[in-house]
Structures are given as C-alpha cells and as structure tokens.
Coordinates of C-alpha atoms and ligand atoms in Angstrom, one line a residue:
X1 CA 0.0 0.0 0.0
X2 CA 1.5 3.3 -0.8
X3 CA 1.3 6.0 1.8
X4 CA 1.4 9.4 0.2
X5 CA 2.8 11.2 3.6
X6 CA 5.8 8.4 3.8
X7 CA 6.3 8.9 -0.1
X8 CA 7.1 12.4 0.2
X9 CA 9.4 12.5 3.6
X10 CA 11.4 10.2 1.6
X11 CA 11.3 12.4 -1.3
X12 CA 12.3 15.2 0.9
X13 CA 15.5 13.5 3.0
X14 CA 16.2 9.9 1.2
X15 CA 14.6 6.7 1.8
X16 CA 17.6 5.5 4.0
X17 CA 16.4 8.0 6.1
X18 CA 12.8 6.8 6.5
X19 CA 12.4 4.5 8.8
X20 CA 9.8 2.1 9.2
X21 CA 10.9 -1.5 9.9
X22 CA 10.1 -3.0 13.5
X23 CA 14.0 -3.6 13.6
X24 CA 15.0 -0.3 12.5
X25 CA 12.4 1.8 14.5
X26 CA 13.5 -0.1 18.0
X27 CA 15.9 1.7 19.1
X28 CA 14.0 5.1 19.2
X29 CA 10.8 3.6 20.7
X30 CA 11.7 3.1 24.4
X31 CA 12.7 5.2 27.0
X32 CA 16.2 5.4 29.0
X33 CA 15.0 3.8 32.0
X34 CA 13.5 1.1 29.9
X35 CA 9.8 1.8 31.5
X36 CA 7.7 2.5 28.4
X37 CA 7.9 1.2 24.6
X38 CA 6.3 3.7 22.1
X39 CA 4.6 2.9 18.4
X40 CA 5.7 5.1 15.8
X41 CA 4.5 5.5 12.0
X42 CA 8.5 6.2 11.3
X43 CA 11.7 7.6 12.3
X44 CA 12.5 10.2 10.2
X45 CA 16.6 11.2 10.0
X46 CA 16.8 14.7 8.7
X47 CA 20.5 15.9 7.8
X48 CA 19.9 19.7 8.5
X49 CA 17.9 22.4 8.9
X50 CA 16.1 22.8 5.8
X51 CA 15.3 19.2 6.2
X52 CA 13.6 19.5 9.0
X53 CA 11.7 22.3 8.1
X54 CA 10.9 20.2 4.8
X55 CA 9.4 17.5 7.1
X56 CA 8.1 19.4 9.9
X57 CA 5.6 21.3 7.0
X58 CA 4.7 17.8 5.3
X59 CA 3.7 16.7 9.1
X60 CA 1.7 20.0 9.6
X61 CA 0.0 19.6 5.6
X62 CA -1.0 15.8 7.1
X63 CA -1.1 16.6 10.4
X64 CA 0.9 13.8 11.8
X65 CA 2.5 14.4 15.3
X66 CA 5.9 14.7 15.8
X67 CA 8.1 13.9 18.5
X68 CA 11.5 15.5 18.6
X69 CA 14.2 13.3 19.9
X70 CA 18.1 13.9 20.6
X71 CA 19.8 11.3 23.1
X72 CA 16.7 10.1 24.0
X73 CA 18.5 10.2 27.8
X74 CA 15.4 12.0 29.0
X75 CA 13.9 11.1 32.4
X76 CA 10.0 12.1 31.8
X77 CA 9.3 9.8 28.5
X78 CA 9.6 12.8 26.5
X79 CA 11.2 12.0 23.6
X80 CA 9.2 8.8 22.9
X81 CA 5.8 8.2 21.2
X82 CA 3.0 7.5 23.0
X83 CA 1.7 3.6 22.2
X84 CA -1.2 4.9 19.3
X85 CA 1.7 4.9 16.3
X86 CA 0.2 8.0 14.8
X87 CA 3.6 9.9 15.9
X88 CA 6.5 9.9 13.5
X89 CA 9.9 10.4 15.6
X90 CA 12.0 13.4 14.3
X91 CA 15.6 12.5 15.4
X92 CA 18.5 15.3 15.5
X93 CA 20.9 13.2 15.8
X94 CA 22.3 13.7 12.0
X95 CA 22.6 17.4 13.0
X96 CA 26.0 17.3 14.0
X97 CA 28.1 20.2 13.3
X98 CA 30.1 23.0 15.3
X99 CA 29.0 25.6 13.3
X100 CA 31.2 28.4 14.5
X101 CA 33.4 29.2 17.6
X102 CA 33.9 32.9 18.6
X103 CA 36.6 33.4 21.5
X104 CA 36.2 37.2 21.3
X105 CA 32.4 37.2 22.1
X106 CA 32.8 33.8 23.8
X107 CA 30.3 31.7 22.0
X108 CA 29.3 28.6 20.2
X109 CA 27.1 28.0 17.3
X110 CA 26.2 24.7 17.6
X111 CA 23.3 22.2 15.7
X112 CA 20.7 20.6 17.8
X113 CA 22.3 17.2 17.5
X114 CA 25.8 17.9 18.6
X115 CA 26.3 15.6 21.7
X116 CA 27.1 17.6 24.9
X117 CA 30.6 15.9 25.7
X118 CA 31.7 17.0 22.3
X119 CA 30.8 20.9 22.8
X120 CA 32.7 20.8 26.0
X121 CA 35.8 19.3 23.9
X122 CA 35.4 21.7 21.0
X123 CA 35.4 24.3 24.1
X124 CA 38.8 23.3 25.6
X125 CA 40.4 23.0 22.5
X126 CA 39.7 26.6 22.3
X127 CA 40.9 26.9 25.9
X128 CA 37.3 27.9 27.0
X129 CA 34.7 26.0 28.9
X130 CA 31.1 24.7 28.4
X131 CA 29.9 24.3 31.8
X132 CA 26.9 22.5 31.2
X133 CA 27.7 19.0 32.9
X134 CA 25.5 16.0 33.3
X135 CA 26.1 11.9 34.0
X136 CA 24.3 11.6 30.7
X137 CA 26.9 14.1 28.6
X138 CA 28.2 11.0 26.6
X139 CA 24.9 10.3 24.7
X140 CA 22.2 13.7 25.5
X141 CA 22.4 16.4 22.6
X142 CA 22.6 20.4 22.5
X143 CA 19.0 20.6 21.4
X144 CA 17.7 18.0 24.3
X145 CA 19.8 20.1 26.8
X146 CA 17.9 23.2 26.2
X147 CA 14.5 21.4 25.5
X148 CA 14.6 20.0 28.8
X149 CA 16.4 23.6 30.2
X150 CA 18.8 20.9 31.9
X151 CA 20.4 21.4 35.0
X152 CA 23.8 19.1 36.0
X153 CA 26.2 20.1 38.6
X154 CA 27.1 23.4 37.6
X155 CA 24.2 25.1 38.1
X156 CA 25.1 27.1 41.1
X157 CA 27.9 28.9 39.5
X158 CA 26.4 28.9 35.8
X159 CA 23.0 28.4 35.8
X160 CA 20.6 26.3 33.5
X161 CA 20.9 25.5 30.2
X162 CA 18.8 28.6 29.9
X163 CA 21.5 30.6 31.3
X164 CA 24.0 29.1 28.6
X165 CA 22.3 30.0 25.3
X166 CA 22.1 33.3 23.4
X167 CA 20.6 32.6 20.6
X168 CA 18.2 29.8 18.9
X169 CA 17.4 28.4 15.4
X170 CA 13.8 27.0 15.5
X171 CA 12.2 25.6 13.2
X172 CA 8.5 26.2 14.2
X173 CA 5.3 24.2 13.6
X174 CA 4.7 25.5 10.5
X175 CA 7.9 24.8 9.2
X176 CA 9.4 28.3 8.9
X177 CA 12.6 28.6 9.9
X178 CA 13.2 31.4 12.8
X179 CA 17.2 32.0 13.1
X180 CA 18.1 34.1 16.1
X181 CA 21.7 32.7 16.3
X182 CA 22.9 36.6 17.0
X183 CA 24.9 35.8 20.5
X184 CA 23.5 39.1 21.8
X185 CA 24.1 39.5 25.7
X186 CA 21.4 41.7 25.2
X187 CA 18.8 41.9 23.1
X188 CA 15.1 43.9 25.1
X189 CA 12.9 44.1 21.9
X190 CA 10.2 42.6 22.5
X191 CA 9.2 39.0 24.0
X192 CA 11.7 36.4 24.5
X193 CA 10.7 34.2 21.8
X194 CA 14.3 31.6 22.8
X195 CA 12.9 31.5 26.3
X196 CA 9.7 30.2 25.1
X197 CA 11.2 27.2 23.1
X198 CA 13.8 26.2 26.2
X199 CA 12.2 24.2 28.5
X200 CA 9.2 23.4 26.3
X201 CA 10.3 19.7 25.8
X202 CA 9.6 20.2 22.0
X203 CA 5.8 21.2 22.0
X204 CA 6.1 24.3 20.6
X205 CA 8.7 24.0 17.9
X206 CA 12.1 22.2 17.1
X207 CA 15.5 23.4 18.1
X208 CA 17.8 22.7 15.4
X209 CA 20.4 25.3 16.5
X210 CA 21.7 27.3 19.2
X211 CA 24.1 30.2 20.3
X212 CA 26.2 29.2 22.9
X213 CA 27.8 30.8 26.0
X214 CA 31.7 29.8 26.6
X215 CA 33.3 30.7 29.9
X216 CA 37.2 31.1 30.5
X217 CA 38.6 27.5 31.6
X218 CA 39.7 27.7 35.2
X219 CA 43.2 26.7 36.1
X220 CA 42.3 24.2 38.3
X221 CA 39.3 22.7 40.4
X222 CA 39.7 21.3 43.8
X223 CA 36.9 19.4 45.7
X224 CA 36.4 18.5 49.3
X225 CA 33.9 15.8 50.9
X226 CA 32.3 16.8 54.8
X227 CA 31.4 15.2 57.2
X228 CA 27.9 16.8 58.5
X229 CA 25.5 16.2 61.4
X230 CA 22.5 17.3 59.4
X231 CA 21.1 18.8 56.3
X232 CA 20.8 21.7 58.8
X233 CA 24.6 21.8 58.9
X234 CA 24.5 21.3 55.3
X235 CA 22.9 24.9 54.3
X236 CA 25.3 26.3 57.3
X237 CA 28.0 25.0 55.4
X238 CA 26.9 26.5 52.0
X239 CA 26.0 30.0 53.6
X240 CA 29.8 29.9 55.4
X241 CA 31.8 28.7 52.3
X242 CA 29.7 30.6 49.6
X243 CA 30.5 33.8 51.9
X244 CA 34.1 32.5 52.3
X245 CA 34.9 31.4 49.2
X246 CA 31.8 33.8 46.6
X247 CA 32.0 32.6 43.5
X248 CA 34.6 30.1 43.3
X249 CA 32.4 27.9 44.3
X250 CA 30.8 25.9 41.6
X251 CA 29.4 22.6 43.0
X252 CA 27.7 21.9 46.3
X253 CA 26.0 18.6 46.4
X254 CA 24.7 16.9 49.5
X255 CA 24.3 13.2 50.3
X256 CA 22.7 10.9 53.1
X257 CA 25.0 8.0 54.7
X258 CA 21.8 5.8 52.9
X259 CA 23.8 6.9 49.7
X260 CA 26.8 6.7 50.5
X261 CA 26.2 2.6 52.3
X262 CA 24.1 1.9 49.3
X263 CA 27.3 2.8 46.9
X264 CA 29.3 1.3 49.1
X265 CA 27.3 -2.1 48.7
X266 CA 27.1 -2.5 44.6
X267 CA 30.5 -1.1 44.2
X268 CA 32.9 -2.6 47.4
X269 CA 35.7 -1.5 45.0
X270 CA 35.3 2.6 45.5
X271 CA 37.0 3.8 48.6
X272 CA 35.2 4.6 51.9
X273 CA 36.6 8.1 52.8
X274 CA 36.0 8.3 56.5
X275 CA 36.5 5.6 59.0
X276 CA 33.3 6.8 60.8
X277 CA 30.3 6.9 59.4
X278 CA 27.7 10.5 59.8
X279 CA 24.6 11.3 59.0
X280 CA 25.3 13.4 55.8
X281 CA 28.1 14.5 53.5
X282 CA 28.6 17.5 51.5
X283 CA 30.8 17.7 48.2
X284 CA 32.1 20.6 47.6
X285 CA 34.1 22.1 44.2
X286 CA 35.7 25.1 44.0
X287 CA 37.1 26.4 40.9
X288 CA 40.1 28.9 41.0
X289 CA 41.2 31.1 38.0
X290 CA 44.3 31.8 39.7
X291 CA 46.2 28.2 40.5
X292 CA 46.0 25.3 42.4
X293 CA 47.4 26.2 45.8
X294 CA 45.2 29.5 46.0
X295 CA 41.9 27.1 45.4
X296 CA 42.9 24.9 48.3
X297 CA 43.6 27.3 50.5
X298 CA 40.5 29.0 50.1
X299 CA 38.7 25.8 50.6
X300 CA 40.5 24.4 53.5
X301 CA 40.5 27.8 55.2
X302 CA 36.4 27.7 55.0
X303 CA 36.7 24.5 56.3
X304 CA 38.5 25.2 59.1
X305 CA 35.9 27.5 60.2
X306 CA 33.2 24.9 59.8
X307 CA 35.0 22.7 62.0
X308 CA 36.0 24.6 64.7
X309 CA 32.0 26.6 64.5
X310 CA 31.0 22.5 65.0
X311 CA 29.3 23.4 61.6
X312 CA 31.2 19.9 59.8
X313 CA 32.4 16.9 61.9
X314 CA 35.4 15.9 59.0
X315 CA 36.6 17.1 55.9
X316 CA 38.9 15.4 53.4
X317 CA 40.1 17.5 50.9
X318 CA 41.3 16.0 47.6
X319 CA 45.5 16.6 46.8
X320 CA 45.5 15.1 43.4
X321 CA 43.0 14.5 40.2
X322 CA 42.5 10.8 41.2
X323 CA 41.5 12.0 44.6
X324 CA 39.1 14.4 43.3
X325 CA 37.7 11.8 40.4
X326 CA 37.4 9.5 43.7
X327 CA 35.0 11.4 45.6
X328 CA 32.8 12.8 42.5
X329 CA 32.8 9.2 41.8
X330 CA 30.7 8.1 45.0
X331 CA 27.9 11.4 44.0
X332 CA 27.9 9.8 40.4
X333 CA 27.6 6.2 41.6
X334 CA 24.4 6.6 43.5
X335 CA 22.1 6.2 40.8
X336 CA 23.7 3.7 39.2
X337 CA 23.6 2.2 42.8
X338 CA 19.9 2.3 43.2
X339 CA 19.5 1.1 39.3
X340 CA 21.0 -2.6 40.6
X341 CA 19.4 -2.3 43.9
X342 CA 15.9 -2.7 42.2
X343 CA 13.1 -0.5 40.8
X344 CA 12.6 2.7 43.1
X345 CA 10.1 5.4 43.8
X346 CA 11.4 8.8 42.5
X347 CA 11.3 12.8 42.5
X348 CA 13.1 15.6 41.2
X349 CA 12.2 18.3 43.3
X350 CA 13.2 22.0 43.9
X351 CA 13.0 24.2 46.9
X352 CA 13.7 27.1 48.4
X353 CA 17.4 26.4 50.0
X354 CA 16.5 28.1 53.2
X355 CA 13.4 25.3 53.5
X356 CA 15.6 22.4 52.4
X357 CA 16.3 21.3 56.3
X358 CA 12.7 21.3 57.4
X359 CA 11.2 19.9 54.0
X360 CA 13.9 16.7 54.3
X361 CA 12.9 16.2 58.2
X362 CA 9.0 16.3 57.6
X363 CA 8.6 14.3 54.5
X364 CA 11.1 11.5 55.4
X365 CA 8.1 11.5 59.1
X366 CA 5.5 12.2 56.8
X367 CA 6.5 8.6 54.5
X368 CA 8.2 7.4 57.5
X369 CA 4.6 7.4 59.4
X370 CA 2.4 5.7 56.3
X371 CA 5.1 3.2 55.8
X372 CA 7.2 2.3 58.5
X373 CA 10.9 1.1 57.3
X374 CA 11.0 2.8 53.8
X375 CA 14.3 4.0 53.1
X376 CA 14.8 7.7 51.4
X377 CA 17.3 7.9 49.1
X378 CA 18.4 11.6 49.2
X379 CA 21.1 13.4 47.4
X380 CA 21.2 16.5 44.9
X381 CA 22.4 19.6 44.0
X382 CA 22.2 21.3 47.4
X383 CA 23.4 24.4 45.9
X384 CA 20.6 25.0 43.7
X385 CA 17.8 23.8 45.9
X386 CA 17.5 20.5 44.1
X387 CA 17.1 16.9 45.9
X388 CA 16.7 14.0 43.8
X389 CA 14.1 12.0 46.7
X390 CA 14.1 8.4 46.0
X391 CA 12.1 6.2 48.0
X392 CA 13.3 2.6 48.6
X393 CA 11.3 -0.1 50.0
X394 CA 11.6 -1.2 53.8
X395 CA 13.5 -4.2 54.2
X396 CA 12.1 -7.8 53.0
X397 CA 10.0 -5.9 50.5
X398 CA 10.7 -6.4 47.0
X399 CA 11.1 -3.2 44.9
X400 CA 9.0 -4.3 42.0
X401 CA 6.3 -5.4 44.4
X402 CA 6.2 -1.4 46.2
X403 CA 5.8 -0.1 42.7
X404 CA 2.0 -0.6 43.5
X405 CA 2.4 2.5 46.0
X406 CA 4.1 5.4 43.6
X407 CA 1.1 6.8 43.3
X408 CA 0.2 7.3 47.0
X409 CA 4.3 8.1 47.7
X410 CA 4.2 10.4 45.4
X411 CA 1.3 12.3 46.3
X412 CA 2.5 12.5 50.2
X413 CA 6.0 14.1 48.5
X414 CA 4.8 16.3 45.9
X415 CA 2.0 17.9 48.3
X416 CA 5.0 18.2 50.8
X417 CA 7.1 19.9 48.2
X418 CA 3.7 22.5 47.7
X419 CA 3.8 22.4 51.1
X420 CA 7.5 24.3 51.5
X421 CA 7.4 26.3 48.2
X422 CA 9.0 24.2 45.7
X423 CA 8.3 22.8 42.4
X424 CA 7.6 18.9 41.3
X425 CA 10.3 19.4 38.7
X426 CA 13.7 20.6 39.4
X427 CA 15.5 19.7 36.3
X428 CA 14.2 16.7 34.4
X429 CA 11.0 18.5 33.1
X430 CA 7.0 17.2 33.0
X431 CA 7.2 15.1 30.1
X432 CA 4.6 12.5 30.1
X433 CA 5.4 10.7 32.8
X434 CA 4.3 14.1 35.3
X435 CA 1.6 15.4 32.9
X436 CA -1.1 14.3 35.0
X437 CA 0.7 15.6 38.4
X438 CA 0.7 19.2 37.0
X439 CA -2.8 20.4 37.4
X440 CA -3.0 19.8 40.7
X441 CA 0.2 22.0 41.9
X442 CA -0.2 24.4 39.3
X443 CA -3.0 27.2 39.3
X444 CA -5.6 27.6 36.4
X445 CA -4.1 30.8 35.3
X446 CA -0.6 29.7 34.9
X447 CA -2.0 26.3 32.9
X448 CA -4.5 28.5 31.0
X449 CA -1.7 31.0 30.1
X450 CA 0.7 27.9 29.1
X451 CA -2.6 26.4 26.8
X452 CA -2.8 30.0 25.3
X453 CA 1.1 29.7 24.1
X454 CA 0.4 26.5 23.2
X455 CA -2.5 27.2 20.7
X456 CA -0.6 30.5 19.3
X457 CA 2.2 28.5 18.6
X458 CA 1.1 25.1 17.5
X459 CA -2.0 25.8 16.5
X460 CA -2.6 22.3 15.1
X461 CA -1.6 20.8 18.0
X462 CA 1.2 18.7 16.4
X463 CA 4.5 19.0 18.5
X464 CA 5.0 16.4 20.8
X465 CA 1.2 16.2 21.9
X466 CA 0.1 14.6 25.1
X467 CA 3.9 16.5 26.7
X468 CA 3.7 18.6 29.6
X469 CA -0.3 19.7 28.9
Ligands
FAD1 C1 22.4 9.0 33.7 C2 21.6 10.3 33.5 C3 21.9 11.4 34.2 C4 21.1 12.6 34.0 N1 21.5 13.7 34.8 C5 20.8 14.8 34.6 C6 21.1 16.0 35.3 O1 22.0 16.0 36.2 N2 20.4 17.1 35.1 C7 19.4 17.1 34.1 O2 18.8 18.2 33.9 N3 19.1 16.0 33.4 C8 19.7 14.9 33.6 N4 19.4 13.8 32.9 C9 18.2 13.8 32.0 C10 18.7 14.0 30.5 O3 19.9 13.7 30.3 C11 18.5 15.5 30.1 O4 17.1 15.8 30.2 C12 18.9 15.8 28.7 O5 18.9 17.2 28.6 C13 18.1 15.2 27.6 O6 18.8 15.4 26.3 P1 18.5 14.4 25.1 O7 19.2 14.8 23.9 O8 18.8 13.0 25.5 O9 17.0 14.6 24.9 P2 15.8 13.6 24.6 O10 15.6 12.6 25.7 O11 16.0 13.0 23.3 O12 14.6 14.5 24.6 C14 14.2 15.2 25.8 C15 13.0 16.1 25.5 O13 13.4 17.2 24.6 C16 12.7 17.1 23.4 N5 13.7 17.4 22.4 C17 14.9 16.8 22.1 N6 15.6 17.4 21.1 C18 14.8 18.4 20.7 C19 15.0 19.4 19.8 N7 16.1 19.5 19.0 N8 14.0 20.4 19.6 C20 12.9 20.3 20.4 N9 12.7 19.4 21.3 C21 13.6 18.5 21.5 C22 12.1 15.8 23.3 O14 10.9 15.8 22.5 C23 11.8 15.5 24.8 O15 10.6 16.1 25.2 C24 20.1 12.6 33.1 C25 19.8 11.4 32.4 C26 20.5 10.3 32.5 C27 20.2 9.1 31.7

C-alpha cells in the first residue's frame, strides 16, 4: 500500500532516512530507563535544517504528530511516542556540526544534534569552557539540553541551560525557519521568543540550532567531601563557604549516609573516605582562575571555620585528580547504585534552600509514618535547591512489588514539596510521565496561560502532543 505522507518524507530527505521497519524503528521507541515502549509511524533522519523544516511542514500539511528526539537520555518519556503509532519520531541526531566558535564574544554556534561531551571538547580545544555538565553528557544532545532547560552540577555557578544559550534556530510548527543565532548578551525588543522554546520539551517548535555561551577554563578545580551532622549543617556550610569562598564555588552537592552505604554495597571497590560513618556529607568544588594552591587554600581555610564553629564533623580534601575523580565518583555512583538495587520510587524536586532542612525532616516523618521502614534515598544539587528524593522499599520488600504504591508516595512528597514552596520538577521536566501531576500544583491561570502559548504556537496541536499539557 502506498502511503502518500511516507512517499514524500522520503522524497524530501532519502529513503535510507525513513524509517519504518520493526528492527530499525526499535531503538527510538523506548525510553532510557526502559519503562515505556512507544509505536511510531516512522523515524525520520533529517540531515539539516532545511530538512527538518521540509518535514516538519509535510507533518503539519497531514497533520501527523511529531516527537522530537536527541539522546533520548530524558527522564520524563519525552522524547518517545506515545503507544497509538500515529507519531513519527523526528531525530536530531544527523545534526551534528560545530557551526562556528567565537573566543572574542565567547560563544558557540552549535546544531541541535551535537552531543554535549563533544561541545565541551570543542570548548577546551579553544581553551574555553562549556559548563553544562551532566552523567548523561556522553549520549544527550545540545538541542535535548535546552528542550529539557537541563540542570547538572554546575548550576550554582552557571546556571541552567537557559542561562547558557544566546541565541536559537527553531524551526516552528509550521515549518518556517526562525534564526536568532545573533549571540547578543542583550537583546530587550520585545518577548523572548528563545525562552519560550527552552524548556518546552519540544511542543512548541524544534531546536535545530543554538548560540552558545563559553566561559574562561579555570586553572584548576579542587573538591572537598564533609562530614555533616544534618542537612541543617548542610545549608550552614553553604551560607559559610559561599561567603568565604563567593564565586569560586561551583558545586555543592549533598548526600545521606543511605547513599553513600548503598554505593558502598554495589560497588565494594570505591573507597570509603571516613573511618566513621555521619549522618550526611557535602561535596564541595571550587574552581580557581588563579592556580591550584590558591583554590585549596580557600577551601580548606572555609573549612577550618566549619570545623571549629562545630558546623562539619570531618573534611577530606582531595590533593590530586584521582583523589578528586574519587570522591565525585561516589555522587555519580548513587544512581547507578539504586539502578541494581531494584526499581525505586522517584522525584526531582526543587525548593527554596532556606526550606531544604525542614522539608527533608517532615517528608522522610511524613512517608516514614504511612510506611514504617521505607528507606529515602536523598542526594542533589544542594546548591541549587535540588534533591533527587528516591524512595526505597523497607527491608524484605521487594522493589518491583512497592511499585504498586508510587502513586500514594508520590502524592505525600509532591503535596510536601507545595507544602515548603517548591516545584515537582527541578531539572528533568514534565514530560509524560508528570503530565497528569501538574494540574494539581499548578494554578488555572498559569496552565490557561501555558494552553494560550500553546494554541498560538502550535495551532494544530502537532508538537510532541500529550507533553507537559
Ligand atoms: C544518567 C543520566 C543522568 C542525568 N542527569 C541529569 C542531570 O544531572 N540534570 C538534568 O537536567 N538532566 C539529567 N538527565 C536527563 C537528560 O539527560 C536530560 O534531560 C537531557 O537534557 C536530555 O537530552 P537528550 O538529547 O537525551 O533529549 P531527549 O531525551 O531526546 O529529549 C528530551 C525532550 O526534549 C525534546 N527534544 C529533544 N531534542 C529536541 C529538539 N532538537 N528540539 C525540540 N525538542 C527536543 C524531546 O521531545 C523530549 O521532550 C540525566 C539522564 C541520565 C540518563
């Protein structure tokens, strides 16, 4: 049976770059985590631009839906189609090129599909840094970065993705190209059209290029791990070292001893950096633009004055790279820590830092209370306000089996995050694996306002449908 739509995508990018086979299709069905398995009516490979807007206005002309996709690393099943196989996936990932590099205004015109690892290369081969920085940097792209507005551990010193981009190249749901790759610092005429697309997890439009912002490399970075009595002592610690050290400081994460023994039990072979064990740790980074010694000194001096103000119970700080890989390696282990423990309940949450104390001590009663023995996985980007609040099973249950209670775990979390001020997505975004959370913690004005955008932007209500509304 010919099909007039398929006919003429692979008139418009090659018939290689159709795809419709079971086989070939696969591998751009299911999601990271392996939780959901989409239906697609094909994968369609654009090379560049103009291709995309070529297929984007043959998708609009039959109004097929169209999921962009980059890495597909996404955590919200975002980039994969929902099970009716009406959707045609749109991947990037043939959009590959560094476009331009500009070490005068510090910038880097990038397409959508660059992988993020390789725009931090590009960046030090130019002696200037990328800061953006995530455990998923090998496989996520540029455009799935600033889809998702992602976060990683460099937020506190240089923001968002949001933060890191100047200018866009959308192509738009009509299929007109929009090019705004200008790398203005500033630019007040009128809405901000780029700030629209970011974060919009491709429902309004596809990214196919971006301005981005570069940042002088530092000389060197120097982390510390501390010993804490509390999260309490935790935002001490940040107020006294982001005083101490302003700045410099460009990583703060925190992490329960639940982590750290959970690490400690799928991967023996990491080293166990205090003899004692305490409630909480703290890993710190400081980056110095001046040299090595000068960014240990400052870090030790600060934590010196934790120590003696009882603030931190023991600090190591780290004297060479290994050292420093060592303790980032225990952070960027705890995932991969609760992946081969089993299935577990979780949330991506953001709060106000001065509420982060009292939100941690009454949610883990709150869960603690309607199920006696669950075990709260808590870590995050302290520094920014963002936990990652993973809920375990008590002991002798298995984790598939407690599954059956995300619903009711998180509702008790999500209303607690309401509770304090914060949001139900830190970093990962709505996607559609939160869709049907939003409603309840936003209010009708702010969803009506979002619809409006929405249906002035995609009037036909083909980008990524069923995402985020
Ligand atoms: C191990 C691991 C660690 C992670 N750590 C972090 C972290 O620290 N911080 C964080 O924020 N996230 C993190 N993530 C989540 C994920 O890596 C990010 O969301 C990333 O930005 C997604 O990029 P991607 O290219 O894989 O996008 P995809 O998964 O392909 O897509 C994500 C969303 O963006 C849309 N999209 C993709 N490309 C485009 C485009 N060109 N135009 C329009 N829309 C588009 C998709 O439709 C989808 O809605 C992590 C994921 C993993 C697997």
């Amino acid at each position: 049976m010919t099909d007039a739509f398929l006919d003429a995508c692979r008139a418009a990018v090659g018939s290689e770059h159709v795809l419709t086979g079971d086989q070939d299709t696969a591998p751009y069905l299911t999601d990271w985590r392996g939780r959901f398995t989409g239906r697609c009516r094909a994968v369609l490979r654009p090379a560049d631009t103009a291709q995309v807007a070529s297929l984007v206005r043959l998708c609009a002309g039959y109004q097929v839906p169209i999921v962009p996709q980059g890495g597909r690393t996404g955590l919200v099943l975002g980039s994969v189609p929902d099970a009716s196989g009406t959707a045609v996936v749109l991947s990037l990932r043939r959009l590959q090129r560094i476009r331009a590099i500009d070490t005068f205004n510090r910038t880097m015109t990038v397409d959508a599909g660059c992988i993020l690892y390789d725009v931090q290369q590009a960046a030090l081969e130019h002696g200037l840094l990328f800061p953006l920085s995530l455990a998923a940097e090998g496989s996520c792209s540029i455009g799935g970065n600033l889809a998702t507005n992602a976060g990683g551990t460099g937020v506190l010193r240089y923001g968002n993705t949001r933060e890191l981009c100047l200018g866009l190249e959308v192509v738009t749901a009509q299929g007109e190209v929009w090019d705004s790759l200008r790398g203005l610092r500033k630019d007040n005429t009128g809405y901000d059209l780029r700030d629209l697309y970011i974060g919009a997890e491709g429902t309004l439009g596809v990214i196919t290029g971006a301005v981005l912002k570069l940042f002088p490399q530092p000389k060197a970075a120097i982390t510390a791990l501390v010993a804490l009595a509390s999260p309490a002592d935790a935002l001490e610690l940040l107020k006294l070292t982001e005083s101490h050290a302003g700045p410099t400081l460009t990583g703060y994460e925190l992490m329960s001893d639940v982590c750290l023994r959970l690490v400690a039990s799928h991967f023996p072979e990491l080293p166990q950096p205090f003899p004692e064990r305490y409630p909480q740790y703290a890993l710190l980074e400081l980056s110095s633009h001046e040299s090595e010694q000068h960014g240990v000194a400052l870090l030790e001096a600060a934590i010196e004055r934790a120590l003696e103000a009882g603030v931190a119970q023991d600090a190591v700080v780290a004297t060479s790279i290994a050292q420093s890989r060592a303790l980032w390696a225990i952070r960027e282990h705890i995932p991969l820590a609760q992946a081969a423990a089993g299935n577990n309940i979780k949330h991506d949450i953001s709060l106000p830092i001065s509420r982060i104390a009292d939100f941690i001590d009454a949610t883990d009663a709150r869960l603690t209370h309607a199920y006696p023995g669950v075990q709260v996985v808590c870590f995050g980007h302290l520094g920014d306000g963002n936990l990652h609040y993973n809920i375990a099973p008590p002991e002798g249950v298995k984790h598939d089996e407690f599954l059956i209670e995300q619903a009711a775990i998180n509702r008790i979390v999500h209303d607690s995050v309401a509770d304090y001020g914060g949001s139900i997505s830190a970093e990962h975004g709505i996607g559609a694996l939160k869709r049907d959370e939003l409603p309840r913690y936003k209010s009708p004005i702010e969803l009506n306002l979002m619809r409006a955008v929405k249906a002035a932007l995609d009037p036909l209500g083909i980008m990524n449908p069923g995402k985020i509304l």
